[in-house]
Coordinates of C-alpha atoms and ligand atoms in Angstrom, one line a residue:
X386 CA 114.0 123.6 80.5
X387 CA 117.2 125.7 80.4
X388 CA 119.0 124.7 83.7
X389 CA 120.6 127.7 85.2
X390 CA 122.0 127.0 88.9
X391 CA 123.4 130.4 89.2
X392 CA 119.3 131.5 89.7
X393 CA 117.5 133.9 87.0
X394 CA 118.4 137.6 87.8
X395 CA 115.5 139.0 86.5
X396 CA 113.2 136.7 89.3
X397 CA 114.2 139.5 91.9
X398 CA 111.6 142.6 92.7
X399 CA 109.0 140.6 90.6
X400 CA 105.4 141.4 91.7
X401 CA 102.3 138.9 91.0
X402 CA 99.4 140.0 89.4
X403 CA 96.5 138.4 88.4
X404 CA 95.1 139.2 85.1
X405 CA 91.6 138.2 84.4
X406 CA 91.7 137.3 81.4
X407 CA 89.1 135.9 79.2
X408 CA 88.9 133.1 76.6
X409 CA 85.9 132.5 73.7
X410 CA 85.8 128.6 72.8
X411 CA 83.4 128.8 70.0
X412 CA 85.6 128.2 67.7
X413 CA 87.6 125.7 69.4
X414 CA 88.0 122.4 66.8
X415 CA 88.0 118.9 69.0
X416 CA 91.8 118.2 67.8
X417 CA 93.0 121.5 68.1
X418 CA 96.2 120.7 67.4
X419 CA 95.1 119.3 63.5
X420 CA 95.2 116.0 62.7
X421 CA 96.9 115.1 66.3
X422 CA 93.8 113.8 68.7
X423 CA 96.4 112.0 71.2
X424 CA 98.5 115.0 71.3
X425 CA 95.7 117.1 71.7
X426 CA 94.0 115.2 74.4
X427 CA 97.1 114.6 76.3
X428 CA 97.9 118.2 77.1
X429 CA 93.8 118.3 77.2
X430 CA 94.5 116.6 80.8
X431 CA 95.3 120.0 81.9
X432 CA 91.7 121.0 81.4
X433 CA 90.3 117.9 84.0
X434 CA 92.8 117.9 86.6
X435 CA 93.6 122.1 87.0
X436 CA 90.3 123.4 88.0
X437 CA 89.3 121.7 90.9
X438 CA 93.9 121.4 91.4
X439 CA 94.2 124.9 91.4
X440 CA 91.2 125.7 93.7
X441 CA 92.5 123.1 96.0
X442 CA 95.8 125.1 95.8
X443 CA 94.0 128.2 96.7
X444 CA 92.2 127.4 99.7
X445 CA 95.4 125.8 101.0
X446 CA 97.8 128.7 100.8
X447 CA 94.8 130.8 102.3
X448 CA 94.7 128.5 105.1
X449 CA 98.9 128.7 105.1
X450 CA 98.3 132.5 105.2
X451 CA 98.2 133.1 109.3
X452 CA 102.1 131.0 109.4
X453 CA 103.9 133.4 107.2
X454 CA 106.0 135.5 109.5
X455 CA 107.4 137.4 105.9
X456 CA 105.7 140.6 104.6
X457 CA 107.5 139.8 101.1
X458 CA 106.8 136.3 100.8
X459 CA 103.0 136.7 102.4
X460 CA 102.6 139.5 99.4
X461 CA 103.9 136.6 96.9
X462 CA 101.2 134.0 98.0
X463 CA 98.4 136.4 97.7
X464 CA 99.5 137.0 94.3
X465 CA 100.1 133.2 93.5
X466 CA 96.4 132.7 94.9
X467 CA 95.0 135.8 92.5
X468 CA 97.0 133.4 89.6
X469 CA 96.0 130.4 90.3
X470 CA 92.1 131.5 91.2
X471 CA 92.2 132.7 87.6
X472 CA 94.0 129.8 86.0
X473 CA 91.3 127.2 87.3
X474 CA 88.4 129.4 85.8
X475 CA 89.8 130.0 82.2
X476 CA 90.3 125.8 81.9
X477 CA 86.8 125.4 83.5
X478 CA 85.6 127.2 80.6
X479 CA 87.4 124.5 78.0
X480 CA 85.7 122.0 80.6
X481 CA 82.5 123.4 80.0
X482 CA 83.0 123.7 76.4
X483 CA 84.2 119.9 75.5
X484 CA 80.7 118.8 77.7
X485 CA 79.1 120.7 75.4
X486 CA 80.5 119.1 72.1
X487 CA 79.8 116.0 73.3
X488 CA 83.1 115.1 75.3
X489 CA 81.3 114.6 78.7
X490 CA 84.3 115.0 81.3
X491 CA 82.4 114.4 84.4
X492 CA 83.1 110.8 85.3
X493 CA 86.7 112.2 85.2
X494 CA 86.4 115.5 87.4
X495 CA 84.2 113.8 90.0
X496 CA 87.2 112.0 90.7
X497 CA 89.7 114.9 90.6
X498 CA 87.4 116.5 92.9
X499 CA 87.3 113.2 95.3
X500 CA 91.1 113.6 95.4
X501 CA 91.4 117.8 95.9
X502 CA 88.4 118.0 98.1
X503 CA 88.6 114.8 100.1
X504 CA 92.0 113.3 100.3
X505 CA 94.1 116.7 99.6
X506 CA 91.6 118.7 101.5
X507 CA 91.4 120.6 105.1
X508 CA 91.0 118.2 108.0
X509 CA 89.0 120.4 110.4
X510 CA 89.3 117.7 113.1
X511 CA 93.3 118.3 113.4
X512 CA 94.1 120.3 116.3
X513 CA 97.3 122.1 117.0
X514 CA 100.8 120.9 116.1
X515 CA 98.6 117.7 114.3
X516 CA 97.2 120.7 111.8
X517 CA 99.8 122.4 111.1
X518 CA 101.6 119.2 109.9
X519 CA 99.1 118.2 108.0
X520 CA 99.0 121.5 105.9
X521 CA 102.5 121.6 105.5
X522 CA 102.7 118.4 104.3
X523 CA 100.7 120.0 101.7
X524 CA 102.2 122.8 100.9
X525 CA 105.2 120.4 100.1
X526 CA 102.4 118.3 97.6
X527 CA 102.0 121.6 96.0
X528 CA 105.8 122.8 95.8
X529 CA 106.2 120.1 93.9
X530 CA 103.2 120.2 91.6
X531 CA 104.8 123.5 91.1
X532 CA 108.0 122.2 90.0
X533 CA 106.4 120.5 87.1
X534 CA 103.7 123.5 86.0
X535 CA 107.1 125.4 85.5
X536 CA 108.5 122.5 83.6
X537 CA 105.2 122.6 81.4
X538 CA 105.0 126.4 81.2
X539 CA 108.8 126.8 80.2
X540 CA 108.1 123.9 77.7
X541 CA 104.9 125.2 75.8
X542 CA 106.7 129.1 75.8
X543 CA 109.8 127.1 73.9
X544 CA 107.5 124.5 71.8
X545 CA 107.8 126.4 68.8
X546 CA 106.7 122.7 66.8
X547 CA 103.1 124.1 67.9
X548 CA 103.0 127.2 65.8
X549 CA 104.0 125.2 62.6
X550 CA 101.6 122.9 63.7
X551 CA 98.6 125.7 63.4
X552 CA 97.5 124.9 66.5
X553 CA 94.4 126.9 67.4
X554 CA 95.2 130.6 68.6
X555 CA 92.9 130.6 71.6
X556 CA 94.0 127.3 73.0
X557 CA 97.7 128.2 72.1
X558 CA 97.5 131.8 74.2
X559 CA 95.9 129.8 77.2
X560 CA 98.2 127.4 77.2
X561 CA 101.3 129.8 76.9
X562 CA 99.3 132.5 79.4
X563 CA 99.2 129.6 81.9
X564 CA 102.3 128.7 81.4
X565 CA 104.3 132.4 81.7
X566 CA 102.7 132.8 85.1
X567 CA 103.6 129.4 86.0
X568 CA 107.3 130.3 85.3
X569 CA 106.7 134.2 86.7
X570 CA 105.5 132.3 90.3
X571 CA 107.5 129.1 90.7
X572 CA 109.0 129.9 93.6
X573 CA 106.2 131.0 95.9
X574 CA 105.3 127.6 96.9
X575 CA 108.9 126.2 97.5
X576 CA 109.6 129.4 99.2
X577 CA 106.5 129.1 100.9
X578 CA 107.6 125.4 102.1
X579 CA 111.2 126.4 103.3
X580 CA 109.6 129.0 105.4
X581 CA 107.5 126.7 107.1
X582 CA 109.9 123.5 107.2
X583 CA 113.3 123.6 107.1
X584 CA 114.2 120.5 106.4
X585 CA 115.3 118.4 103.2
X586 CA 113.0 115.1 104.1
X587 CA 109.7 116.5 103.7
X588 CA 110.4 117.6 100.1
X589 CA 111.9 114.7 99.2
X590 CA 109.0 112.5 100.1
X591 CA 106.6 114.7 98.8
X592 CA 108.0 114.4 95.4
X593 CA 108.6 110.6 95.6
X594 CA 104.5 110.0 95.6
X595 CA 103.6 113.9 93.2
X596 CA 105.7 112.1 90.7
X597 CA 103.8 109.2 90.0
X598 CA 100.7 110.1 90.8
X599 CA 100.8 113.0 88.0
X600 CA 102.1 110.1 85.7
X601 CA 99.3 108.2 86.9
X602 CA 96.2 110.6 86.3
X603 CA 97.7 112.0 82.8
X604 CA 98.1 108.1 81.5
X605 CA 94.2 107.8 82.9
X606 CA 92.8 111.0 81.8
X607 CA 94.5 111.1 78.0
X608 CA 93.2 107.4 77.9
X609 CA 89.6 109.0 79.2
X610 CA 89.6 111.3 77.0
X611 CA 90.5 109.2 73.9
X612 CA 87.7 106.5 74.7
X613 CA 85.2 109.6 75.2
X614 CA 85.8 111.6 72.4
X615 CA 82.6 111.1 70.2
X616 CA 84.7 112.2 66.7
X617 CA 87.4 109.4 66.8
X618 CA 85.9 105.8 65.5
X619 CA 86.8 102.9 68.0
X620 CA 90.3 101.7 66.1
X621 CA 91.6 105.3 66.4
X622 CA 90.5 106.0 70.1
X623 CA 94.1 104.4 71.6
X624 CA 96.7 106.1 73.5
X625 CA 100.3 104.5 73.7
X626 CA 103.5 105.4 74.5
X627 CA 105.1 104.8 71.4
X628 CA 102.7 107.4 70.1
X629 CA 103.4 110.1 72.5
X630 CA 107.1 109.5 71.6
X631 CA 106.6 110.2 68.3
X632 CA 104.6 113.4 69.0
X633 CA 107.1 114.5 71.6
X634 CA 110.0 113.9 68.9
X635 CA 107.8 115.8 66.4
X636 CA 108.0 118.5 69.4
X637 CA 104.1 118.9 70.1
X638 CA 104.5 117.0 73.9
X639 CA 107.4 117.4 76.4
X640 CA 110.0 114.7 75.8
X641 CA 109.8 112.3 79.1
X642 CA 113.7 111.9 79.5
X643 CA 113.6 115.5 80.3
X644 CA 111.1 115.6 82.4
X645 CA 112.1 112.8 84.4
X646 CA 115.7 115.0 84.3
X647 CA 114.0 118.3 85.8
X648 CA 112.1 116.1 88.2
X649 CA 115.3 114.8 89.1
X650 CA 117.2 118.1 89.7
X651 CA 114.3 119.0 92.6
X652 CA 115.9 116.6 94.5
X653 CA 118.9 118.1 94.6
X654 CA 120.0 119.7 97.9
X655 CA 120.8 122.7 96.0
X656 CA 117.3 123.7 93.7
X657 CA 115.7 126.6 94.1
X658 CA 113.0 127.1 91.2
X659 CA 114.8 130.2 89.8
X660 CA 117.3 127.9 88.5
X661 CA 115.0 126.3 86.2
X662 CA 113.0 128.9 83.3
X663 CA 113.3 132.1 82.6
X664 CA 110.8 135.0 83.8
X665 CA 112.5 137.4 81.3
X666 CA 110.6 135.3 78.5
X667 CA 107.6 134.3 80.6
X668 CA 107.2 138.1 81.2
X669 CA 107.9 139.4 77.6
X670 CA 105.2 136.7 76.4
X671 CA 102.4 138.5 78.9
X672 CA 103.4 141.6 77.3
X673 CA 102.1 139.9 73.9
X674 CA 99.5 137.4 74.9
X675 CA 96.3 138.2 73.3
X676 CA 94.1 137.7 76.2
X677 CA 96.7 139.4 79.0
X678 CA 96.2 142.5 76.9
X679 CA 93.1 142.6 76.4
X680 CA 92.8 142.0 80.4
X681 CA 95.1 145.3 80.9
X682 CA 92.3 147.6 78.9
Ligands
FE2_512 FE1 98.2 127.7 87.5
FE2_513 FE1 101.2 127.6 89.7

């Protein structure tokens, strides 16, 4: 991710729009990226964890909604809510797709939606200043999930290794889609933290457990995902680091020293998300994605 500390000048008098976009998986191949299944299933993750993730992010910033005391930045978070409300249907649809081709990703959701909808959800039983701890404290989880959708995003709008690759269209302009908005909105949830708290310690922490716990459910869910994918014969169905290296030097995954750099630079006392990606490129690839223009007519 380009690292730009003096902030992206095109970031100001940005407005967030949804775009409903739509997405036909018929014609989706298992390894979509060709003849790279752990590749392929690794970014796959994004399919099991960003559903019931993104919903989770929705009904939080609702419930953040009545705190804002900022017209602009209460405009931004209905926008980033129209996003990601769109974002967690479109991957649904790959969810529903790989269930249908055999790759049944249920034992892995029900536990994504254990985490978003028990652990990570509202606690109606929280009463006053208790409450409105508690959903900051997520709204600090989410800022920095955010960090890292931006790293992704800027990542697969830069990954030129996956056009050579003839990775499928549709998958590709999801992917990329996802990704621009992720760039276009990165700020809205840090910007909705920092309204809301302040303080450096609360960021910090909330980072210190995001981190690992992302690591954690993408080593589990490509490893899922391997095991359950009924085209790949037992001997072929392992995931391992050295084989993600060698995809990410081939240029088809994020390389890990850089994201454990950008993860790095959020704890800086100095980030803002605008100095990381560029929504000059995340808007000019809306302005070509197949499916964001066909959801402008
Ligand atoms: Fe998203
Ligand atoms: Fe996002």
């Amino acid at each position: 991710m380009p690292h730009n500390p003096a902030g992206d000048g095109e970031h100001h008098g940005l407005v967030l729009q949804p775009r409903n976009v739509q997405f036909d998986w018929n014609a989706l191949p298992m390894h979509w990226i060709p003849g790279e299944p752990m590749a392929t299933h690794v970014i796959n993750v994004l399919h099991l964890l960003l559903p019931e993730g993104e919903r989770w992010f929705v009904r939080t910033f609702k419930e953040a909604l009545p705190l804002i005391r900022d017209e602009r930045l209460r405009e931004e978070v209905l926008g980033f809510v129209g996003q990601e409300a769109i974002h967690a249907e479109a991957h649904q649809g790959v969810l529903d797709h790989l269930l249908a081709k055999g790759l049944d990703p249920r034992p892995y959701t029900r536990q994504a939606e254990y985490l978003f909808q028990r652990v990570l959800g509202e606690h109606p039983e929280l009463t006053g200043t208790a409450a409105r701890e508690n959903l900051i404290e997520r709204v600090a989880v989410i800022a920095a999930i955010e960090h890292f959708t931006a790293f992704l995003g800027d990542w697969v709008l830069n990954a030129d290794a996956l056009d050579r690759a003839g990775v499928d269209p549709t998958m590709l302009d999801l992917i990329r889609w996802h990704g621009a908005e992720e760039v276009e909105h990165r700020s809205v949830a840090f910007d909705l933290l920092r309204h809301l708290d302040q303080g450096y310690t609360r960021r910090i922490r909330a980072m210190a457990i995001t981190g690992p716990v992302l690591v954690h459910l993408w080593v589990r869910g490509t490893r899922f995902l391997m095991a359950n994918d009924p085209t790949l014969v037992p001997g072929q169905a392992r995931a391992s680091w050295r084989a993600y290296t060698a995809a990410s030097k081939r240029g088809l995954l994020p390389r890990l020293g850089r994201a454990a750099r950008s993860a790095a630079r959020y704890l800086s006392r100095g980030y803002h998300p605008t100095q990381e990606g560029s929504t000059r490129q995340a808007v000019a690839y809306l302005g070509t994605s197949p499916a964001a223009r066909a959801a402008a007519h």
